[in-house]
Amino acid sequence: MAPLIDIRNVSKTYVTGTFRVEALKEVSIRINAGELVALVGPSGSGKSTLLHIMGFLDRPDAGEYFFAGHPTASLGEGRLAAIRSRMVGFIFQSFHLLKRTSAKDNVMLPMVYTGLGTNSQKALDCLKLVGLADRVKHRSNELSGGQCQRVAIARALVNDPLVVMADEPTGNLDAVSRQEVMQVIRDLNARGLTVVIVTHDDEISAMTHRVVRLKDGAIVSDETRVPETAVAAAAANLPPARMSFSPSEFLEQLKVAFKAIWSHKMRSCLTILGIFIGVGAIISLMTISEGFMKSLLSGSSEDDAKKVWVTPAWEHGRTPRRFVMGDVEAIKAQAPLAEKVTPILARDLKISAGDKHISSGVQSREGFDLAEQKPRDKFFENRKMTGRFFTKEENLAKARVAVLNRTLAKKLFESGGALNEEIRINGISFTVVGVAEDQKAEQIFGGRPTAYIPLNTAAKRVFGANRLDYIEVTAPTPADAPEARRQIIMALRAQRGTREGAEDDFDVKTFEAQIEMFKSTMGKLSLVVYSIAGISLLVGGIGIMNIMLVSVTERTREIGLRKALGARNMDILSQFLIEAVVLCVIGGALGVGLGFGLGWAAYFFIKVPPTLSTGTISFAFGFSTLIGVGFGFWPALRAAMLDPIEALRYE
Ligand code: ADP
């Protein structure tokens, strides 16, 4: 049967700039299963290079390597990772234990990369085998050097390897620990384990059965001290490459990600700041505008949707032509869908009460129809009132009665008791008969002080002109509003004698058009906020990439170790991707909180409760994940592509 390790004419040359080092020159060596072999020689003689090639951490430039009878030259990265994972155990001079991690978790690490699930009992058995049953929960920084190395030996054993490769395993230990560790290795060998040790310590090599001496990249002697007693032949199939991810690996990766983030709290916080602010800005805008839409639509009844407003055209840059009662009559006569036509007079005037003078809007209304028990226009129907609205009769009698909105009432009479008080509009005294709650829109945009007085009173007594400011028309149903609008335009053009093709000197808007206008204003505002948020997210993403690159560099040796224990490139890639995504998702989650918080802060100014929909939340998380993957990919790829032995040697 074939020897376990059969190396034939293997060469390895390192090129550094113009400098070439032939680390191995056509070396051939066979090692059988069950042997305990020491590779010795002066520093730089090629011992480590040979060991790394034997352990599949490095590939030869030339020559052949048969492992357990199989040629290995054409094996891909995945197969090599599988062999490292399940057939080879490594022990290093500097232990390479994971920091701040318990002995047991360190020993369990190689199981993550087998894809066969983890088994903590097996880890405990291995720790017992190296005499550390009582140190299971100790962390690497709570163990002595000798104990650390014994943990590393247990870790090398946990996947039942065919061979253990040890690179100067006692190099960092004191004399007592050296003896202990060597005794453990000899015991394991006595149980049938094949061990290859690189050492320059004669005392150590004296404890092995076979000493292979190297010099300048070549084997100069090979002595077997003890007759080959139990030289078992090796026969094993090489494991296939692992194709999938196991749940235990995913859990381990999540654990590692959280640990890495947690152990650099400050750094992580600063890193996610950009994502936090970017997502926060987007979410606050989304919640506020969604809240706006919701409250606008809920605050507007079907009556609003039926309304059509006729206003002077302001945009032509000249004094707008105001409406006269003739226009109202024309609409009434020629627009059949104009069910209710309400002329409105409005001015900005000073209103006084006692020594208080408030400049306010004064609007006129036709008044309450006592017969119908309803206001003549629907303006006040949905509004809470204290007191009453003025009547149709008061309108006809040009009575000096007024209804104030809440904002004006508060400004004039701080105590709030405005009812039956006297006020002066334009020097003419009025009696306050009612106070109306602010309209929904006033509540949203901040109420403007407004007084409502009868139309006739306004026209004849206050404004001194019967020119109307605008006309409110109500269509029979919301669906009729656009047609009513068309009819009103026709009627007004005819009434005013507008020539064919000439522009209208008035505007007619439906409720729907108002909502559309609001939406488009909102859209423009969103564009600004989204671009700011976009820049913040971009900066945040670059921050993530930057910190991930730092993290990869800091953990280069850990990456090397994981690869030596059988991690595939994919395992490393996904580990760093997961870390980037976890960072971003934390930033995103906090950002959602910030956005919602800002939404509530805005509530105090605009009185619209923010709305957080599941769509918004999933958008935030989807977006954060995307940023994590997008900006984490390059650092993760750099980590995945690291050469295992280069990574292990990284200082
Ligand atoms: P030993 O383990 O016997 O001390 P090594 O196998 O580590 O020797 O190294 C053999 C030779 O190859 C040395 O001269 C060393 O400088 C060189 N060498 C090893 N690794 C590298 C590398 N990654 N790049 C360049 N030269 C290297």
Tab-separated table of N, CA, C and O in Angstrom, residues 545-641:
chain	number	residue	atom	x	y	z
A	545	MET	N	-16.708	50.227	3.839
A	545	MET	CA	-15.666	49.567	3.057
A	545	MET	C	-14.310	49.778	3.714
A	545	MET	O	-13.524	48.844	3.869
A	546	ASN	N	-14.072	51.036	4.120
A	546	ASN	CA	-12.811	51.391	4.743
A	546	ASN	C	-12.562	50.553	6.001
A	546	ASN	O	-11.506	49.943	6.171
A	547	ILE	N	-13.575	50.498	6.869
A	547	ILE	CA	-13.398	49.799	8.142
A	547	ILE	C	-13.286	48.291	7.891
A	547	ILE	O	-12.554	47.589	8.585
A	548	MET	N	-13.969	47.794	6.873
A	548	MET	CA	-13.856	46.370	6.560
A	548	MET	C	-12.449	46.045	6.058
A	548	MET	O	-11.899	44.997	6.386
A	549	LEU	N	-11.868	46.971	5.295
A	549	LEU	CA	-10.488	46.747	4.829
A	549	LEU	C	-9.538	46.722	6.020
A	549	LEU	O	-8.637	45.883	6.094
A	550	VAL	N	-9.777	47.627	6.965
A	550	VAL	CA	-8.950	47.650	8.176
A	550	VAL	C	-9.123	46.334	8.922
A	550	VAL	O	-8.159	45.706	9.363
A	551	SER	N	-10.380	45.904	9.015
A	551	SER	CA	-10.684	44.681	9.749
A	551	SER	C	-10.001	43.476	9.103
A	551	SER	O	-9.457	42.612	9.787
A	552	VAL	N	-10.015	43.434	7.772
A	552	VAL	CA	-9.374	42.321	7.061
A	552	VAL	C	-7.874	42.326	7.361
A	552	VAL	O	-7.274	41.287	7.648
A	553	THR	N	-7.286	43.523	7.330
A	553	THR	CA	-5.854	43.620	7.588
A	553	THR	C	-5.532	43.181	9.015
A	553	THR	O	-4.611	42.397	9.245
A	554	GLU	N	-6.331	43.687	9.956
A	554	GLU	CA	-6.093	43.329	11.355
A	554	GLU	C	-6.210	41.830	11.592
A	554	GLU	O	-5.568	41.286	12.469
A	555	ARG	N	-7.112	41.219	10.847
A	555	ARG	CA	-7.386	39.810	11.121
A	555	ARG	C	-6.775	38.888	10.081
A	555	ARG	O	-7.223	37.761	9.903
A	556	THR	N	-5.723	39.377	9.415
A	556	THR	CA	-5.085	38.558	8.385
A	556	THR	C	-4.666	37.199	8.940
A	556	THR	O	-4.911	36.159	8.338
A	557	ARG	N	-4.057	37.215	10.137
A	557	ARG	CA	-3.583	35.943	10.697
A	557	ARG	C	-4.737	35.019	11.030
A	557	ARG	O	-4.652	33.805	10.876
A	558	GLU	N	-5.829	35.627	11.510
A	558	GLU	CA	-7.005	34.820	11.813
A	558	GLU	C	-7.548	34.177	10.528
A	558	GLU	O	-7.962	33.016	10.524
A	559	ILE	N	-7.509	34.949	9.429
A	559	ILE	CA	-7.980	34.410	8.151
A	559	ILE	C	-7.090	33.242	7.747
A	559	ILE	O	-7.561	32.179	7.339
A	560	GLY	N	-5.748	33.433	7.911
A	560	GLY	CA	-4.815	32.348	7.600
A	560	GLY	C	-5.121	31.120	8.419
A	560	GLY	O	-5.144	29.991	7.913
A	561	LEU	N	-5.375	31.325	9.706
A	561	LEU	CA	-5.670	30.201	10.589
A	561	LEU	C	-6.926	29.473	10.122
A	561	LEU	O	-6.959	28.251	10.013
A	562	ARG	N	-7.976	30.256	9.838
A	562	ARG	CA	-9.233	29.622	9.409
A	562	ARG	C	-9.016	28.815	8.140
A	562	ARG	O	-9.558	27.728	7.976
A	563	LYS	N	-8.192	29.345	7.246
A	563	LYS	CA	-7.922	28.592	6.013
A	563	LYS	C	-7.146	27.325	6.331
A	563	LYS	O	-7.410	26.266	5.774
A	564	ALA	N	-6.166	27.441	7.261
A	564	ALA	CA	-5.395	26.256	7.638
A	564	ALA	C	-6.293	25.198	8.259
A	564	ALA	O	-6.023	24.010	8.186
A	565	LEU	N	-7.391	25.655	8.891
A	565	LEU	CA	-8.300	24.702	9.528
A	565	LEU	C	-9.360	24.198	8.554
A	565	LEU	O	-10.246	23.448	8.930
A	566	GLY	N	-9.279	24.636	7.298
A	566	GLY	CA	-10.176	24.075	6.296
A	566	GLY	C	-11.228	25.005	5.757
A	566	GLY	O	-12.133	24.562	5.051
A	567	ALA	N	-11.136	26.313	6.056
A	567	ALA	CA	-12.116	27.243	5.495
A	567	ALA	C	-11.841	27.431	4.008
A	567	ALA	O	-10.686	27.552	3.603
A	568	ARG	N	-12.904	27.428	3.207
A	568	ARG	CA	-12.757	27.703	1.781
A	568	ARG	C	-12.720	29.214	1.568
A	568	ARG	O	-13.097	29.978	2.452
A	569	ASN	N	-12.338	29.633	0.370
A	569	ASN	CA	-12.381	31.066	0.044
A	569	ASN	C	-13.782	31.607	0.291
A	569	ASN	O	-13.968	32.695	0.822
A	570	MET	N	-14.773	30.780	-0.120
A	570	MET	CA	-16.168	31.189	0.032
A	570	MET	C	-16.545	31.441	1.493
A	570	MET	O	-17.336	32.323	1.792
A	571	ASP	N	-15.990	30.587	2.380
A	571	ASP	CA	-16.309	30.738	3.805
A	571	ASP	C	-15.815	32.083	4.317
A	571	ASP	O	-16.478	32.761	5.087
A	572	ILE	N	-14.609	32.448	3.900
A	572	ILE	CA	-14.028	33.721	4.350
A	572	ILE	C	-14.802	34.884	3.744
A	572	ILE	O	-15.145	35.853	4.418
A	573	LEU	N	-15.107	34.752	2.440
A	573	LEU	CA	-15.864	35.799	1.752
A	573	LEU	C	-17.183	36.055	2.473
A	573	LEU	O	-17.532	37.187	2.808
A	574	SER	N	-17.905	34.963	2.735
A	574	SER	CA	-19.226	35.150	3.334
A	574	SER	C	-19.093	35.688	4.754
A	574	SER	O	-19.905	36.494	5.191
A	575	GLN	N	-18.045	35.272	5.462
A	575	GLN	CA	-17.887	35.768	6.829
A	575	GLN	C	-17.755	37.293	6.855
A	575	GLN	O	-18.412	37.972	7.645
A	576	PHE	N	-16.936	37.842	5.956
A	576	PHE	CA	-16.746	39.294	5.964
A	576	PHE	C	-17.951	40.022	5.378
A	576	PHE	O	-18.284	41.126	5.803
A	577	LEU	N	-18.607	39.375	4.405
A	577	LEU	CA	-19.824	39.981	3.871
A	577	LEU	C	-20.874	40.082	4.968
A	577	LEU	O	-21.538	41.102	5.128
A	578	ILE	N	-21.008	38.994	5.721
A	578	ILE	CA	-22.006	38.986	6.792
A	578	ILE	C	-21.692	40.090	7.798
A	578	ILE	O	-22.571	40.808	8.254
A	579	GLU	N	-20.400	40.260	8.078
A	579	GLU	CA	-20.026	41.306	9.029
A	579	GLU	C	-20.416	42.692	8.504
A	579	GLU	O	-20.981	43.511	9.242
A	580	ALA	N	-20.151	42.922	7.210
A	580	ALA	CA	-20.501	44.225	6.625
A	580	ALA	C	-22.014	44.416	6.643
A	580	ALA	O	-22.510	45.501	6.961
A	581	VAL	N	-22.738	43.343	6.322
A	581	VAL	CA	-24.197	43.453	6.282
A	581	VAL	C	-24.746	43.690	7.692
A	581	VAL	O	-25.627	44.531	7.891
A	582	VAL	N	-24.190	42.977	8.666
A	582	VAL	CA	-24.659	43.166	10.046
A	582	VAL	C	-24.452	44.624	10.469
A	582	VAL	O	-25.345	45.260	11.024
A	583	LEU	N	-23.271	45.168	10.139
A	583	LEU	CA	-22.994	46.579	10.462
A	583	LEU	C	-24.047	47.487	9.829
A	583	LEU	O	-24.628	48.351	10.489
A	584	CYS	N	-24.295	47.265	8.532
A	584	CYS	CA	-25.232	48.128	7.816
A	584	CYS	C	-26.647	47.977	8.349
A	584	CYS	O	-27.380	48.954	8.447
A	585	VAL	N	-27.022	46.743	8.659
A	585	VAL	CA	-28.393	46.533	9.125
A	585	VAL	C	-28.584	47.170	10.508
A	585	VAL	O	-29.633	47.758	10.781
A	586	ILE	N	-27.539	47.105	11.343
A	586	ILE	CA	-27.636	47.804	12.634
A	586	ILE	C	-27.813	49.306	12.376
A	586	ILE	O	-28.690	49.958	12.946
A	587	GLY	N	-26.983	49.843	11.459
A	587	GLY	CA	-27.108	51.253	11.103
A	587	GLY	C	-28.495	51.564	10.574
A	587	GLY	O	-29.110	52.576	10.938
A	588	GLY	N	-29.004	50.672	9.724
A	588	GLY	CA	-30.320	50.864	9.133
A	588	GLY	C	-31.418	50.844	10.175
A	588	GLY	O	-32.322	51.683	10.174
A	589	ALA	N	-31.310	49.878	11.112
A	589	ALA	CA	-32.341	49.750	12.152
A	589	ALA	C	-32.362	51.006	13.017
A	589	ALA	O	-33.423	51.571	13.298
A	590	LEU	N	-31.150	51.472	13.397
A	590	LEU	CA	-31.089	52.701	14.192
A	590	LEU	C	-31.598	53.875	13.370
A	590	LEU	O	-32.255	54.786	13.899
A	591	GLY	N	-31.320	53.837	12.059
A	591	GLY	CA	-31.784	54.893	11.160
A	591	GLY	C	-33.303	54.957	11.106
A	591	GLY	O	-33.879	56.047	11.074
A	592	VAL	N	-33.946	53.782	11.101
A	592	VAL	CA	-35.411	53.753	11.101
A	592	VAL	C	-35.914	54.434	12.378
A	592	VAL	O	-36.826	55.264	12.336
A	593	GLY	N	-35.254	54.115	13.483
A	593	GLY	CA	-35.618	54.746	14.753
A	593	GLY	C	-35.452	56.255	14.682
A	593	GLY	O	-36.343	57.014	15.067
A	594	LEU	N	-34.308	56.683	14.129
A	594	LEU	CA	-34.035	58.120	14.005
A	594	LEU	C	-35.096	58.793	13.137
A	594	LEU	O	-35.642	59.843	13.491
A	595	GLY	N	-35.394	58.143	11.991
A	595	GLY	CA	-36.362	58.715	11.065
A	595	GLY	C	-37.721	58.870	11.715
A	595	GLY	O	-38.380	59.908	11.588
A	596	PHE	N	-38.122	57.831	12.437
A	596	PHE	CA	-39.422	57.856	13.091
A	596	PHE	C	-39.429	58.922	14.189
A	596	PHE	O	-40.391	59.666	14.366
A	597	GLY	N	-38.297	58.996	14.903
A	597	GLY	CA	-38.152	60.011	15.947
A	597	GLY	C	-38.256	61.414	15.360
A	597	GLY	O	-38.952	62.277	15.896
A	598	LEU	N	-37.570	61.622	14.242
A	598	LEU	CA	-37.636	62.936	13.580
A	598	LEU	C	-39.061	63.224	13.135
A	598	LEU	O	-39.533	64.358	13.222
A	599	GLY	N	-39.740	62.161	12.676
A	599	GLY	CA	-41.134	62.307	12.265
A	599	GLY	C	-41.980	62.819	13.419
A	599	GLY	O	-42.786	63.739	13.261
A	600	TRP	N	-41.746	62.250	14.608
A	600	TRP	CA	-42.511	62.681	15.785
A	600	TRP	C	-42.104	64.086	16.230
A	600	TRP	O	-42.926	64.862	16.713
A	601	ALA	N	-40.799	64.397	16.059
A	601	ALA	CA	-40.349	65.748	16.404
A	601	ALA	C	-41.056	66.752	15.494
A	601	ALA	O	-41.514	67.804	15.943
A	602	ALA	N	-41.174	66.390	14.226
A	602	ALA	CA	-41.846	67.272	13.269
A	602	ALA	C	-43.315	67.426	13.627
A	602	ALA	O	-43.934	68.444	13.339
A	603	TYR	N	-43.863	66.418	14.293
A	603	TYR	CA	-45.271	66.431	14.695
A	603	TYR	C	-45.607	67.683	15.495
A	603	TYR	O	-46.682	68.252	15.370
A	604	PHE	N	-44.626	68.121	16.307
A	604	PHE	CA	-44.894	69.272	17.163
A	604	PHE	C	-44.999	70.562	16.360
A	604	PHE	O	-45.562	71.531	16.807
A	605	PHE	N	-44.447	70.559	15.152
A	605	PHE	CA	-44.530	71.766	14.332
A	605	PHE	C	-45.661	71.686	13.319
A	605	PHE	O	-46.323	72.655	13.052
A	606	ILE	N	-45.834	70.516	12.732
A	606	ILE	CA	-46.807	70.457	11.645
A	606	ILE	C	-48.026	69.629	12.002
A	606	ILE	O	-48.934	69.507	11.199
A	607	LYS	N	-48.021	69.050	13.200
A	607	LYS	CA	-49.221	68.381	13.700
A	607	LYS	C	-49.702	67.242	12.806
A	607	LYS	O	-50.887	67.016	12.662
A	608	VAL	N	-48.747	66.570	12.170
A	608	VAL	CA	-49.134	65.382	11.404
A	608	VAL	C	-48.429	64.192	12.024
A	608	VAL	O	-47.203	64.168	12.064
A	609	PRO	N	-49.161	63.218	12.570
A	609	PRO	CA	-48.465	62.058	13.127
A	609	PRO	C	-47.789	61.281	12.001
A	609	PRO	O	-48.391	61.066	10.951
A	610	PRO	N	-46.489	60.910	12.192
A	610	PRO	CA	-45.794	60.185	11.129
A	610	PRO	C	-46.361	58.774	10.981
A	610	PRO	O	-46.871	58.209	11.940
A	611	THR	N	-46.283	58.247	9.794
A	611	THR	CA	-46.787	56.904	9.542
A	611	THR	C	-45.615	56.023	9.132
A	611	THR	O	-44.871	56.366	8.228
A	612	LEU	N	-45.424	54.911	9.845
A	612	LEU	CA	-44.339	53.987	9.520
A	612	LEU	C	-44.963	52.728	8.939
A	612	LEU	O	-45.576	51.944	9.650
A	613	SER	N	-44.819	52.556	7.645
A	613	SER	CA	-45.439	51.382	7.016
A	613	SER	C	-44.407	50.259	6.908
A	613	SER	O	-43.201	50.498	6.974
A	614	THR	N	-44.896	49.042	6.747
A	614	THR	CA	-43.967	47.909	6.603
A	614	THR	C	-43.136	48.100	5.341
A	614	THR	O	-41.988	47.667	5.294
A	615	GLY	N	-43.732	48.751	4.342
A	615	GLY	CA	-42.978	49.019	3.109
A	615	GLY	C	-41.740	49.846	3.410
A	615	GLY	O	-40.648	49.538	2.950
A	616	THR	N	-41.921	50.877	4.233
A	616	THR	CA	-40.804	51.749	4.590
A	616	THR	C	-39.722	50.957	5.315
A	616	THR	O	-38.537	51.102	5.033
A	617	ILE	N	-40.163	50.110	6.253
A	617	ILE	CA	-39.198	49.347	7.042
A	617	ILE	C	-38.446	48.366	6.153
A	617	ILE	O	-37.214	48.294	6.189
A	618	SER	N	-39.177	47.647	5.309
A	618	SER	CA	-38.471	46.665	4.478
A	618	SER	C	-37.562	47.383	3.486
A	618	SER	O	-36.484	46.885	3.166
A	619	PHE	N	-37.999	48.564	3.059
A	619	PHE	CA	-37.130	49.350	2.180
A	619	PHE	C	-35.806	49.661	2.891
A	619	PHE	O	-34.733	49.468	2.338
A	620	ALA	N	-35.907	50.102	4.143
A	620	ALA	CA	-34.704	50.473	4.903
A	620	ALA	C	-33.781	49.266	5.051
A	620	ALA	O	-32.571	49.369	4.837
A	621	PHE	N	-34.372	48.112	5.392
A	621	PHE	CA	-33.515	46.945	5.621
A	621	PHE	C	-32.933	46.414	4.316
A	621	PHE	O	-31.760	46.052	4.254
A	622	GLY	N	-33.755	46.411	3.285
A	622	GLY	CA	-33.257	45.963	1.983
A	622	GLY	C	-32.101	46.844	1.531
A	622	GLY	O	-31.058	46.359	1.097
A	623	PHE	N	-32.303	48.131	1.720
A	623	PHE	CA	-31.311	49.096	1.281
A	623	PHE	C	-30.005	48.938	2.056
A	623	PHE	O	-28.926	48.945	1.480
A	624	SER	N	-30.118	48.768	3.381
A	624	SER	CA	-28.910	48.614	4.203
A	624	SER	C	-28.158	47.353	3.808
A	624	SER	O	-26.932	47.352	3.720
A	625	THR	N	-28.916	46.272	3.595
A	625	THR	CA	-28.265	45.021	3.214
A	625	THR	C	-27.517	45.209	1.900
A	625	THR	O	-26.373	44.767	1.750
A	626	LEU	N	-28.173	45.898	0.982
A	626	LEU	CA	-27.572	46.127	-0.327
A	626	LEU	C	-26.260	46.907	-0.179
A	626	LEU	O	-25.260	46.578	-0.815
A	627	ILE	N	-26.275	47.923	0.677
A	627	ILE	CA	-25.058	48.715	0.892
A	627	ILE	C	-23.976	47.832	1.500
A	627	ILE	O	-22.816	47.869	1.092
A	628	GLY	N	-24.388	46.995	2.485
A	628	GLY	CA	-23.430	46.097	3.133
A	628	GLY	C	-22.770	45.182	2.119
A	628	GLY	O	-21.543	45.033	2.089
A	629	VAL	N	-23.595	44.568	1.275
A	629	VAL	CA	-23.053	43.644	0.276
A	629	VAL	C	-22.218	44.417	-0.739
A	629	VAL	O	-21.106	44.027	-1.081
A	630	GLY	N	-22.762	45.566	-1.179
A	630	GLY	CA	-22.088	46.350	-2.217
A	630	GLY	C	-20.716	46.837	-1.768
A	630	GLY	O	-19.718	46.633	-2.455
A	631	PHE	N	-20.684	47.451	-0.586
A	631	PHE	CA	-19.421	48.037	-0.146
A	631	PHE	C	-18.557	47.048	0.629
A	631	PHE	O	-17.388	47.294	0.834
A	632	GLY	N	-19.152	45.946	1.078
A	632	GLY	CA	-18.366	44.961	1.820
A	632	GLY	C	-17.721	43.946	0.897
A	632	GLY	O	-16.846	43.191	1.312
A	633	PHE	N	-18.173	43.923	-0.360
A	633	PHE	CA	-17.737	42.831	-1.224
A	633	PHE	C	-16.243	42.865	-1.497
A	633	PHE	O	-15.559	41.859	-1.395
A	634	TRP	N	-15.761	44.047	-1.804
A	634	TRP	CA	-14.345	44.121	-2.171
A	634	TRP	C	-13.434	43.727	-0.994
A	634	TRP	O	-12.555	42.873	-1.155
A	635	PRO	N	-13.644	44.321	0.212
A	635	PRO	CA	-12.823	43.877	1.340
A	635	PRO	C	-12.953	42.370	1.594
A	635	PRO	O	-11.961	41.691	1.859
A	636	ALA	N	-14.187	41.848	1.475
A	636	ALA	CA	-14.394	40.430	1.731
A	636	ALA	C	-13.644	39.587	0.704
A	636	ALA	O	-13.037	38.564	1.033
A	637	LEU	N	-13.665	40.059	-0.543
A	637	LEU	CA	-12.970	39.324	-1.597
A	637	LEU	C	-11.468	39.345	-1.339
A	637	LEU	O	-10.772	38.338	-1.509
A	638	ARG	N	-10.985	40.496	-0.888
A	638	ARG	CA	-9.552	40.574	-0.570
A	638	ARG	C	-9.187	39.582	0.511
A	638	ARG	O	-8.132	38.952	0.462
A	639	ALA	N	-10.058	39.465	1.513
A	639	ALA	CA	-9.801	38.511	2.593
A	639	ALA	C	-9.820	37.095	2.043
A	639	ALA	O	-8.946	36.270	2.344
A	640	ALA	N	-10.812	36.797	1.195
A	640	ALA	CA	-10.977	35.437	0.695
A	640	ALA	C	-9.791	35.023	-0.155
A	640	ALA	O	-9.398	33.860	-0.172
A	641	MET	N	-9.202	35.989	-0.870
A	641	MET	CA	-8.139	35.657	-1.802
A	641	MET	C	-6.766	35.559	-1.125
A	641	MET	O	-5.782	35.265	-1.782
